[in-house]
mmCIF file of C-alpha atoms in Angstrom:
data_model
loop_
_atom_site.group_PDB
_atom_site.id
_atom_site.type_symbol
_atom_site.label_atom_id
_atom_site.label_comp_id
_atom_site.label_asym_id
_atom_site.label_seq_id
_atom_site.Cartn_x
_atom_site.Cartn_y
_atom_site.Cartn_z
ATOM 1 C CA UNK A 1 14.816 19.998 38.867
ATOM 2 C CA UNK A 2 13.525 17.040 37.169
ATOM 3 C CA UNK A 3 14.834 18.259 33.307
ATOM 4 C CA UNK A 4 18.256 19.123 34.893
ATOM 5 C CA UNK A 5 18.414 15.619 35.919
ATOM 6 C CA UNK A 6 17.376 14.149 33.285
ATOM 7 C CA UNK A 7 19.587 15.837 30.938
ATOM 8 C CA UNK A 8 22.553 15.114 33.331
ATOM 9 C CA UNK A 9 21.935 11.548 33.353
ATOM 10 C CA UNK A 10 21.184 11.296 29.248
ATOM 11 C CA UNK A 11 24.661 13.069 28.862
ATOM 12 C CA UNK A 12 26.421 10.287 30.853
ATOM 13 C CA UNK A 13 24.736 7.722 28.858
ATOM 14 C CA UNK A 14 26.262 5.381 26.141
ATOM 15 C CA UNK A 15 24.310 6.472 22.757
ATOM 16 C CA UNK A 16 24.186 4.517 20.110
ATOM 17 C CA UNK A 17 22.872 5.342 16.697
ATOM 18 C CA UNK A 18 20.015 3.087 15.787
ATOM 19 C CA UNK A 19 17.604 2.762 12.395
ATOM 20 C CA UNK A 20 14.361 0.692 12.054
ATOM 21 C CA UNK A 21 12.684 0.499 8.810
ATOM 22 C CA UNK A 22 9.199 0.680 8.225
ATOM 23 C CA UNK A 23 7.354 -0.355 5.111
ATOM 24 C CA UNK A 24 3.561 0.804 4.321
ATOM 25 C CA UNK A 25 1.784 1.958 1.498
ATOM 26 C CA UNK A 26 1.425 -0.751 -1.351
ATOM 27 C CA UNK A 27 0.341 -1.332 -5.051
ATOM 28 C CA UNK A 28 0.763 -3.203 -7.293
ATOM 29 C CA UNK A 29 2.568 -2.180 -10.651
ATOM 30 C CA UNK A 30 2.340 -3.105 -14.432
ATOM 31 C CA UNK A 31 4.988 -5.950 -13.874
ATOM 32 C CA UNK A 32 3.390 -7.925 -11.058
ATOM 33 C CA UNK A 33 5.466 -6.658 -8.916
ATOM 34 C CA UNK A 34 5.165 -4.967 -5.786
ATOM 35 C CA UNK A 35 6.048 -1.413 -5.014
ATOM 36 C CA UNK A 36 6.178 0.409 -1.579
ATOM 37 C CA UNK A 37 7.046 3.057 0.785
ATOM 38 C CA UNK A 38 10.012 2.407 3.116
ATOM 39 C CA UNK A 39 10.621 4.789 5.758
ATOM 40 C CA UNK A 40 14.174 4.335 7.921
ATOM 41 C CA UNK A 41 13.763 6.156 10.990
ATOM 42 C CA UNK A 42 16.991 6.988 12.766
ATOM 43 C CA UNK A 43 16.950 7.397 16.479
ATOM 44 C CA UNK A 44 19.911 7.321 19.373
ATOM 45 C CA UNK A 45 19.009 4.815 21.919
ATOM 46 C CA UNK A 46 20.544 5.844 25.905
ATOM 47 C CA UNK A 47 22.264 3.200 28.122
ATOM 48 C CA UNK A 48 21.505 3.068 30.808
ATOM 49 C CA UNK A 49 17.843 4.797 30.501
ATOM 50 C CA UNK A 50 17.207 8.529 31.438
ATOM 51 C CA UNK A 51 14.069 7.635 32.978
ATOM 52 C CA UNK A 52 14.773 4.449 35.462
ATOM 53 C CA UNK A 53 12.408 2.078 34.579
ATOM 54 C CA UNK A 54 11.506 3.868 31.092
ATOM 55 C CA UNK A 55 12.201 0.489 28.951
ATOM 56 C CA UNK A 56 15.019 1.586 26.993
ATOM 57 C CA UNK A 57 14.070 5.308 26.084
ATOM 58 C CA UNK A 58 15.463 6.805 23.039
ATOM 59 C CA UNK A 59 15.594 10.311 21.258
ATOM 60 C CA UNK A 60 14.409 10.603 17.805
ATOM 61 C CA UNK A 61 16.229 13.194 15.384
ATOM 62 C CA UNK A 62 13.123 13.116 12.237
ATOM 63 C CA UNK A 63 15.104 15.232 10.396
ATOM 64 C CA UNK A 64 17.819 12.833 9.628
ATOM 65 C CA UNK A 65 14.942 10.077 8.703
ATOM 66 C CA UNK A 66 15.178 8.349 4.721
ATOM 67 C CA UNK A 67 12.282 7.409 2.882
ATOM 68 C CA UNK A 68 12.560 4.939 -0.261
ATOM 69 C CA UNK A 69 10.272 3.456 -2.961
ATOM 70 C CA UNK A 70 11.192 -0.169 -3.217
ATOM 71 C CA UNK A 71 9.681 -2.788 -5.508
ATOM 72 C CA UNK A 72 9.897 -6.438 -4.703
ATOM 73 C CA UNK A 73 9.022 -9.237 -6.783
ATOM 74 C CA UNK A 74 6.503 -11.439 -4.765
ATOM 75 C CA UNK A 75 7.939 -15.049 -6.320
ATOM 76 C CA UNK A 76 11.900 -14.931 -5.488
ATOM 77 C CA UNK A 77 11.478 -12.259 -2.794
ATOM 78 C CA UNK A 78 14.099 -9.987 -4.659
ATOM 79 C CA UNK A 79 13.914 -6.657 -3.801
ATOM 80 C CA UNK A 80 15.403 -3.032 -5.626
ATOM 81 C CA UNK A 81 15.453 0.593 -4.247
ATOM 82 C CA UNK A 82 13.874 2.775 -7.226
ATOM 83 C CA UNK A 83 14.708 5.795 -5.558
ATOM 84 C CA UNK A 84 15.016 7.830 -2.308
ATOM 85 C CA UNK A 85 12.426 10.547 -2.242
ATOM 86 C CA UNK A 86 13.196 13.984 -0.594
ATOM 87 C CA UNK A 87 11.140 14.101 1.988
ATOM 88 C CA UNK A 88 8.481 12.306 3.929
ATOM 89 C CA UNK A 89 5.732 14.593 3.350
ATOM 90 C CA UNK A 90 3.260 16.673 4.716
ATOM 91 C CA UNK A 91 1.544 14.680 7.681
ATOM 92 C CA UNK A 92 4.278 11.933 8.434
ATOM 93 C CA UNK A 93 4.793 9.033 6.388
ATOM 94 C CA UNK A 94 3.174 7.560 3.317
ATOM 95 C CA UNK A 95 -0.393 6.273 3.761
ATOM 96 C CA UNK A 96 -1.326 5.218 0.192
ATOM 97 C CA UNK A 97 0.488 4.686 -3.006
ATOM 98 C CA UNK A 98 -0.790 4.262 -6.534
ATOM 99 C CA UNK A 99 0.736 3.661 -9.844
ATOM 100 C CA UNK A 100 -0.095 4.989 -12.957
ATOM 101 C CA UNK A 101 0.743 2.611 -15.882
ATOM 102 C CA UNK A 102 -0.301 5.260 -18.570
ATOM 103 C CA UNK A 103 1.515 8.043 -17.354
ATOM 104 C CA UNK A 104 4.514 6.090 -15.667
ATOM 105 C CA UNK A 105 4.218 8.231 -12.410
ATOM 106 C CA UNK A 106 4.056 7.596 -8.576
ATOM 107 C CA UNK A 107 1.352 9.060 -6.292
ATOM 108 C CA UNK A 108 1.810 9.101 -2.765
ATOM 109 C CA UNK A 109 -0.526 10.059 -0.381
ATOM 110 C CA UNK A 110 0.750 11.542 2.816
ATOM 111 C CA UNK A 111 -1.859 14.613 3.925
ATOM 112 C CA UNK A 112 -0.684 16.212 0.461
ATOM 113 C CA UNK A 113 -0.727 14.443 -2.727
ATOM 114 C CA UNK A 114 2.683 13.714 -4.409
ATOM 115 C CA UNK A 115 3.307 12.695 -7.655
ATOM 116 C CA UNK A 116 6.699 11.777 -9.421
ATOM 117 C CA UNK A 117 7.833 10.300 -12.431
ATOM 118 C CA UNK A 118 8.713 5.984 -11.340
ATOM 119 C CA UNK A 119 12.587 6.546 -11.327
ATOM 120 C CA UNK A 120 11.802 9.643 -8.986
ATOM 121 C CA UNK A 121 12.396 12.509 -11.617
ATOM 122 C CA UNK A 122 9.551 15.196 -11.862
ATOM 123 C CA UNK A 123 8.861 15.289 -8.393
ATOM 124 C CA UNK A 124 6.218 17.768 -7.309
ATOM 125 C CA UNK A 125 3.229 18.631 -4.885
ATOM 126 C CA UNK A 126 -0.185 18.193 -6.748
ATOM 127 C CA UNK A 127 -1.875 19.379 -4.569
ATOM 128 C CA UNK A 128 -2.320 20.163 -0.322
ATOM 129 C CA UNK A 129 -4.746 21.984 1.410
ATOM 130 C CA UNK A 130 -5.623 23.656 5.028
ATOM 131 C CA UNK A 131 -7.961 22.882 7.732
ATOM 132 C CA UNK A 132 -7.621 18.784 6.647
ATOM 133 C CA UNK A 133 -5.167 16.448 5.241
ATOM 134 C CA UNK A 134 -5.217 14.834 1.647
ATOM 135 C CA UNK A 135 -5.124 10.866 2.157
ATOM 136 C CA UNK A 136 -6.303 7.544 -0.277
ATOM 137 C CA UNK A 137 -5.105 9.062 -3.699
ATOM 138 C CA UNK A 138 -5.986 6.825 -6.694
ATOM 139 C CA UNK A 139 -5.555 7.887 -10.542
ATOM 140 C CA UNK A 140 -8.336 7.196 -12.706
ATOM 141 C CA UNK A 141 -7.520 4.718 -15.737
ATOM 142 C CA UNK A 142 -6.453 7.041 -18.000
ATOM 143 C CA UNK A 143 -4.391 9.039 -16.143
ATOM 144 C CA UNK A 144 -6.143 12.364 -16.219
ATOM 145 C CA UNK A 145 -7.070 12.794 -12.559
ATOM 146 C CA UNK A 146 -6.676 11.998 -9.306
ATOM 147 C CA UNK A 147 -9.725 10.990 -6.525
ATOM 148 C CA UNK A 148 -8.793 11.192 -3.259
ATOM 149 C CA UNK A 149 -10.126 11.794 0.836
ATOM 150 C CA UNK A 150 -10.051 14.695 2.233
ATOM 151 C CA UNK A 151 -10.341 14.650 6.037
ATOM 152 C CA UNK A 152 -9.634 16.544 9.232
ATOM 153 C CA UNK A 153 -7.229 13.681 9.991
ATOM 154 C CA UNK A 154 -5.797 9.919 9.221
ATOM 155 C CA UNK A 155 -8.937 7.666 8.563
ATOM 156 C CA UNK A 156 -7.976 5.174 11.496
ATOM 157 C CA UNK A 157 -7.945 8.370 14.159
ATOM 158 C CA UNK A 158 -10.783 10.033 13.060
ATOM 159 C CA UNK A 159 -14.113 10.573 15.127
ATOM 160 C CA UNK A 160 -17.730 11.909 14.552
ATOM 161 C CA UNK A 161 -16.473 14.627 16.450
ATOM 162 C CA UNK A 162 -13.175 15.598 14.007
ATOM 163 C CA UNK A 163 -15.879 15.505 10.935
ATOM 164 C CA UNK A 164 -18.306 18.448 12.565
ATOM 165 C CA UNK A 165 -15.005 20.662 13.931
ATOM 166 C CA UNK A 166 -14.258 20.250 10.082
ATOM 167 C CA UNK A 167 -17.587 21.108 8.515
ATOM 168 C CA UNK A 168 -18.244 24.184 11.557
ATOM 169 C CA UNK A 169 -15.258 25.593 9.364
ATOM 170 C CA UNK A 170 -17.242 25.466 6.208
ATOM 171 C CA UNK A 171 -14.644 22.542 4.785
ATOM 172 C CA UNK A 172 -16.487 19.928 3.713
ATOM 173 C CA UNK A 173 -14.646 16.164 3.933
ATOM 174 C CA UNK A 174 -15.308 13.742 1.814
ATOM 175 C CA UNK A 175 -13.982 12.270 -1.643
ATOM 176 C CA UNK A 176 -12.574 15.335 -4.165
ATOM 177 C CA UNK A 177 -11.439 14.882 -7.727
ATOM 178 C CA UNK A 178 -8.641 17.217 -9.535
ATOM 179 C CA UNK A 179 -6.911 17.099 -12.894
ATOM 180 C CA UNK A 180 -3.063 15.515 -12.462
ATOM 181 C CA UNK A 181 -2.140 18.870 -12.797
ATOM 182 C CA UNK A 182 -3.353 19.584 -9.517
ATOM 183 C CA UNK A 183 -6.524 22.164 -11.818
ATOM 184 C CA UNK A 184 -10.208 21.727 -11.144
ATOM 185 C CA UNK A 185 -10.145 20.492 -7.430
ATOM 186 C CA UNK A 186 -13.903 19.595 -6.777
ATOM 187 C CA UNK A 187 -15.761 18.045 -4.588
ATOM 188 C CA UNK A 188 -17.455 14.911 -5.430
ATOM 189 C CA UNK A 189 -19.447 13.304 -2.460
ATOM 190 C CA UNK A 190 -19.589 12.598 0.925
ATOM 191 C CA UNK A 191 -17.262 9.309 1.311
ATOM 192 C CA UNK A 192 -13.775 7.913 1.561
ATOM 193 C CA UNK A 193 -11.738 5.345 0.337
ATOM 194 C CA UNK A 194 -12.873 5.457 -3.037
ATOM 195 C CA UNK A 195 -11.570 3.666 -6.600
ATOM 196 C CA UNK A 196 -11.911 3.988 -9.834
ATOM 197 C CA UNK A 197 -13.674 1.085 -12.206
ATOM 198 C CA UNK A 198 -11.535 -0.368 -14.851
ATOM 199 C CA UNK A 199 -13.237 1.440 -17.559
ATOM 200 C CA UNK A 200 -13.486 4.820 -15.378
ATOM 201 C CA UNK A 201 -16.536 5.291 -15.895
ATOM 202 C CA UNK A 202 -18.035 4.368 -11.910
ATOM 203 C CA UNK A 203 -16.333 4.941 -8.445
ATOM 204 C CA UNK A 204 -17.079 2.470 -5.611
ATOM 205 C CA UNK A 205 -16.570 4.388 -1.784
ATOM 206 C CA UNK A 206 -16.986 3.465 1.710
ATOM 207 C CA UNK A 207 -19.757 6.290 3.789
ATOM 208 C CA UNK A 208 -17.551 8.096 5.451
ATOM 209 C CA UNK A 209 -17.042 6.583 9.381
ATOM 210 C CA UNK A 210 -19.848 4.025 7.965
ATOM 211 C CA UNK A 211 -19.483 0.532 6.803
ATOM 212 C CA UNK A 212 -21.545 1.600 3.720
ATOM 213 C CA UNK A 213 -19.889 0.463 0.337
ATOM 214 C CA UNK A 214 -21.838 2.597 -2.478
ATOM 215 C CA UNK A 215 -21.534 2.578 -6.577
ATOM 216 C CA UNK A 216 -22.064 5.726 -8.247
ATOM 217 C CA UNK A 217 -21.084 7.335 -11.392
ATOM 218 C CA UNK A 218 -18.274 9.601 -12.076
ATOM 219 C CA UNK A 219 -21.037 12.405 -13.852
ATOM 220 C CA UNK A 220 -22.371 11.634 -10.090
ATOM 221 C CA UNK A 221 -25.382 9.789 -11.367
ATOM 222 C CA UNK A 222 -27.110 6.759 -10.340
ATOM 223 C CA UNK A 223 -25.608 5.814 -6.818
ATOM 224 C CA UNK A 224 -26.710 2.365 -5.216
ATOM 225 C CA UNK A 225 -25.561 0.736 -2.275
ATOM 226 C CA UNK A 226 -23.576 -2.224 -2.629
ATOM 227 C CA UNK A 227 -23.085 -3.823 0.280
ATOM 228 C CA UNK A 228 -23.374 -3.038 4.196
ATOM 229 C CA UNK A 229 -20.919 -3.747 6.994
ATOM 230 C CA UNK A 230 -17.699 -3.757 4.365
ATOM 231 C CA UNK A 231 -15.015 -1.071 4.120
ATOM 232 C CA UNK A 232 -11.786 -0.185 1.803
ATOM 233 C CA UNK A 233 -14.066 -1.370 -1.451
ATOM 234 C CA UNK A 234 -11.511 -1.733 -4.442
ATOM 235 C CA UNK A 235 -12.323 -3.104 -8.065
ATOM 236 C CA UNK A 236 -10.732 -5.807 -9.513
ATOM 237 C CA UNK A 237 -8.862 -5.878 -12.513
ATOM 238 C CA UNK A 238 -11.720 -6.923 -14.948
ATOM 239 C CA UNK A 239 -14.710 -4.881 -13.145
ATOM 240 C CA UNK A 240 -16.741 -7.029 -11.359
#
């Protein structure tokens, strides 16, 4: 049999522990600096391969796999390990990370939201739900919540047809805003990718699946498109 084979030849083969690290999920924080997620995923690479003319197939063992916040400073290149978080989270690594001068906490978003105190203390769920996957997490300016996507899967895999599967289920995607407690989870409108203005008062959000960029207030007043054919809108530091 073709398993028994392969096993027999992987158990013959010289295996060698291997790590590759992978860094995603960046913000800025109050420094200047800039913090991220580093993932080190450990595999065991086989010599020669299991599967002739494979390329050089190797097993991964996930449980085993580290994941870090790091800051570096972007001038001499310098880089320190905060802390090493506990797990990688819901839906696989890291997709988003903010940082919350005011409150001096971490949120990651990884299909749940995570939040932890910037030396990695406090560290805690805020909040994850079925039938979709929490990604794009942002805290508002003064700390109090959290907007964020929720969607049957990550934004850059997602299709027309993943967005009716979700809504035939009665779960409606689209942008949701709870208290940092993880209270008050509510929907908020049909979009993704949103952020917060400096002065909290107005969220700018890309359609969802749409190159769309709207402005609307957080009471959800007064929407107006901004711009078409643009995507990931942020606002910069002094609101315009």
């Amino acid at each position: 049999p073709k398993d028994a084979s392969r096993r027999a030849r992987a158990s013959a083969a010289k295996k060698t522990p291997m790590q590759t690290p992978s860094d995603m999920a960046y913000c800025w924080t109050p420094d200047g600096k800039i913090a991220f997620y580093r993932l080190i995923d450990h595999w065991i690479k086989y010599e020669p391969d299991p599967f002739p003319g494979g390329g050089g197939v190797y097993d991964d063992y996930k449980k085993d796999d580290e994941a870090f916040i790091v800051v570096k400073d972007p001038v001499t290149k310098e880089e320190k390990v905060l802390f090493k978080l506990p797990y990688k989270g819901a839906a696989g690594p890291a997709q988003y990370m903010d940082w919350s001068d005011v409150r001096n906490e971490i949120l990651l978003s990884c299909g749940q939201l995570e939040v932890m105190k910037t030396d990695g203390s406090n560290f805690k769920v805020v909040i994850s739900k079925e039938g979709g996957f929490c990604f794009n997490g942002t805290w508002s300016p003064d700390g109090k919540q959290i907007l964020y996507a929720f969607l049957p899967r990550r934004p850059q895999y997602m299709d027309d047809e993943d967005i009716a599967r979700m809504k035939a289920k009665g779960i409606m995607p689209g942008l949701y805003v709870v208290n940092s407690d993880g209270s008050s989870d509510k929907f908020f409108i049909d979009g993704e990718n949103g952020s917060w203005s400096p002065d909290g008062k107005q969220i700018v959000y890309q359609e969802i699946r749409k190159h769309m960029i709207y402005i609307i207030n957080t009471d959800g007043t007064g929407k107006r498109l901004l711009v078409e054919g643009g995507q990931n809108p942020r606002w910069s530091p002094d609101g315009k």
